Amino acid sequence: MKIATQYSYEKTWQITRDEDLLRMLKEEVGEEAAEGTLSYVKEICKSGKTITVGSCRFKKGD
């Protein structure tokens, strides 16, 4: 499954690799919670919903 991301100051969505997703989440929630948060983000995105973590938004990529 592809995940699209968007920072709060951006207007376009970008398909993002898992490594970059993890890096972004580490910046937002910290090193310890990043992997668990990534799992949670993927579960939410599977259902077609958009989730915001800090200044990043995540949704299922097309």
Short mmCIF file of the C-alpha atoms (twelve columns), coordinates in Angstrom:
data_MODEL
# 
_entry.id   MODEL 
# 
loop_
_atom_site.group_PDB 
_atom_site.id 
_atom_site.type_symbol 
_atom_site.label_atom_id 
_atom_site.label_alt_id 
_atom_site.label_comp_id 
_atom_site.label_asym_id 
_atom_site.label_seq_id 
_atom_site.Cartn_x 
_atom_site.Cartn_y 
_atom_site.Cartn_z 
_atom_site.pdbx_PDB_model_num 
ATOM 1  C CA . MET A 1  0.000  0.000  0.000  1 
ATOM 2  C CA . LYS A 2  1.262  3.465  -0.879 1 
ATOM 3  C CA . ILE A 3  1.007  6.329  1.585  1 
ATOM 4  C CA . ALA A 4  0.778  9.953  0.448  1 
ATOM 5  C CA . THR A 5  2.042  12.715 2.726  1 
ATOM 6  C CA . GLN A 6  1.611  16.453 2.958  1 
ATOM 7  C CA . TYR A 7  3.145  18.935 5.383  1 
ATOM 8  C CA . SER A 8  0.794  21.634 6.649  1 
ATOM 9  C CA . TYR A 9  2.510  24.287 4.507  1 
ATOM 10 C CA . GLU A 10 2.320  22.227 1.268  1 
ATOM 11 C CA . LYS A 11 -0.498 22.168 -1.244 1 
ATOM 12 C CA . THR A 12 0.273  18.872 -3.011 1 
ATOM 13 C CA . TRP A 13 0.387  15.263 -1.812 1 
ATOM 14 C CA . GLN A 14 3.539  13.172 -2.379 1 
ATOM 15 C CA . ILE A 15 3.813  9.366  -2.438 1 
ATOM 16 C CA . THR A 16 6.372  8.562  0.269  1 
ATOM 17 C CA . ARG A 17 8.553  5.489  0.848  1 
ATOM 18 C CA . ASP A 18 8.384  3.649  4.191  1 
ATOM 19 C CA . GLU A 19 11.904 4.776  5.139  1 
ATOM 20 C CA . ASP A 20 10.922 8.408  4.655  1 
ATOM 21 C CA . LEU A 21 7.642  7.904  6.509  1 
ATOM 22 C CA . LEU A 22 9.582  6.593  9.485  1 
ATOM 23 C CA . ARG A 23 11.997 9.543  9.330  1 
ATOM 24 C CA . MET A 24 9.111  12.014 9.225  1 
ATOM 25 C CA . LEU A 25 7.409  10.361 12.183 1 
ATOM 26 C CA . LYS A 26 10.650 10.374 14.182 1 
ATOM 27 C CA . GLU A 27 10.764 14.142 13.713 1 
ATOM 28 C CA . GLU A 28 7.150  14.515 14.853 1 
ATOM 29 C CA . VAL A 29 6.740  12.010 17.718 1 
ATOM 30 C CA . GLY A 30 10.273 11.027 18.681 1 
ATOM 31 C CA . GLU A 31 12.518 8.038  18.124 1 
ATOM 32 C CA . GLU A 32 10.786 5.670  20.556 1 
ATOM 33 C CA . ALA A 33 7.220  6.021  19.287 1 
ATOM 34 C CA . ALA A 34 7.867  6.293  15.539 1 
ATOM 35 C CA . GLU A 35 7.505  2.611  14.570 1 
ATOM 36 C CA . GLY A 36 4.278  2.128  16.509 1 
ATOM 37 C CA . THR A 37 2.874  5.323  15.080 1 
ATOM 38 C CA . LEU A 38 3.765  4.173  11.552 1 
ATOM 39 C CA . SER A 39 1.784  0.969  12.086 1 
ATOM 40 C CA . TYR A 40 -1.160 3.010  13.347 1 
ATOM 41 C CA . VAL A 41 -0.965 5.421  10.386 1 
ATOM 42 C CA . LYS A 42 -0.989 2.495  7.926  1 
ATOM 43 C CA . GLU A 43 -4.053 0.963  9.586  1 
ATOM 44 C CA . ILE A 44 -5.961 4.257  9.454  1 
ATOM 45 C CA . CYS A 45 -4.970 4.890  5.842  1 
ATOM 46 C CA . LYS A 46 -6.171 1.423  4.767  1 
ATOM 47 C CA . SER A 47 -9.710 2.494  5.559  1 
ATOM 48 C CA . GLY A 48 -9.391 5.554  3.315  1 
ATOM 49 C CA . LYS A 49 -9.157 8.098  6.113  1 
ATOM 50 C CA . THR A 50 -6.652 10.926 6.457  1 
ATOM 51 C CA . ILE A 51 -4.666 11.287 9.687  1 
ATOM 52 C CA . THR A 52 -2.623 14.227 10.969 1 
ATOM 53 C CA . VAL A 53 0.462  13.714 13.139 1 
ATOM 54 C CA . GLY A 54 2.116  16.965 14.143 1 
ATOM 55 C CA . SER A 55 2.473  19.031 10.986 1 
ATOM 56 C CA . CYS A 56 2.179  16.029 8.605  1 
ATOM 57 C CA . ARG A 57 -0.918 14.577 7.032  1 
ATOM 58 C CA . PHE A 58 -1.094 11.005 5.783  1 
ATOM 59 C CA . LYS A 59 -3.561 9.270  3.458  1 
ATOM 60 C CA . LYS A 60 -3.749 6.263  1.187  1 
ATOM 61 C CA . GLY A 61 -1.884 6.960  -2.039 1 
ATOM 62 C CA . ASP A 62 -3.550 6.434  -5.376 1 
# 
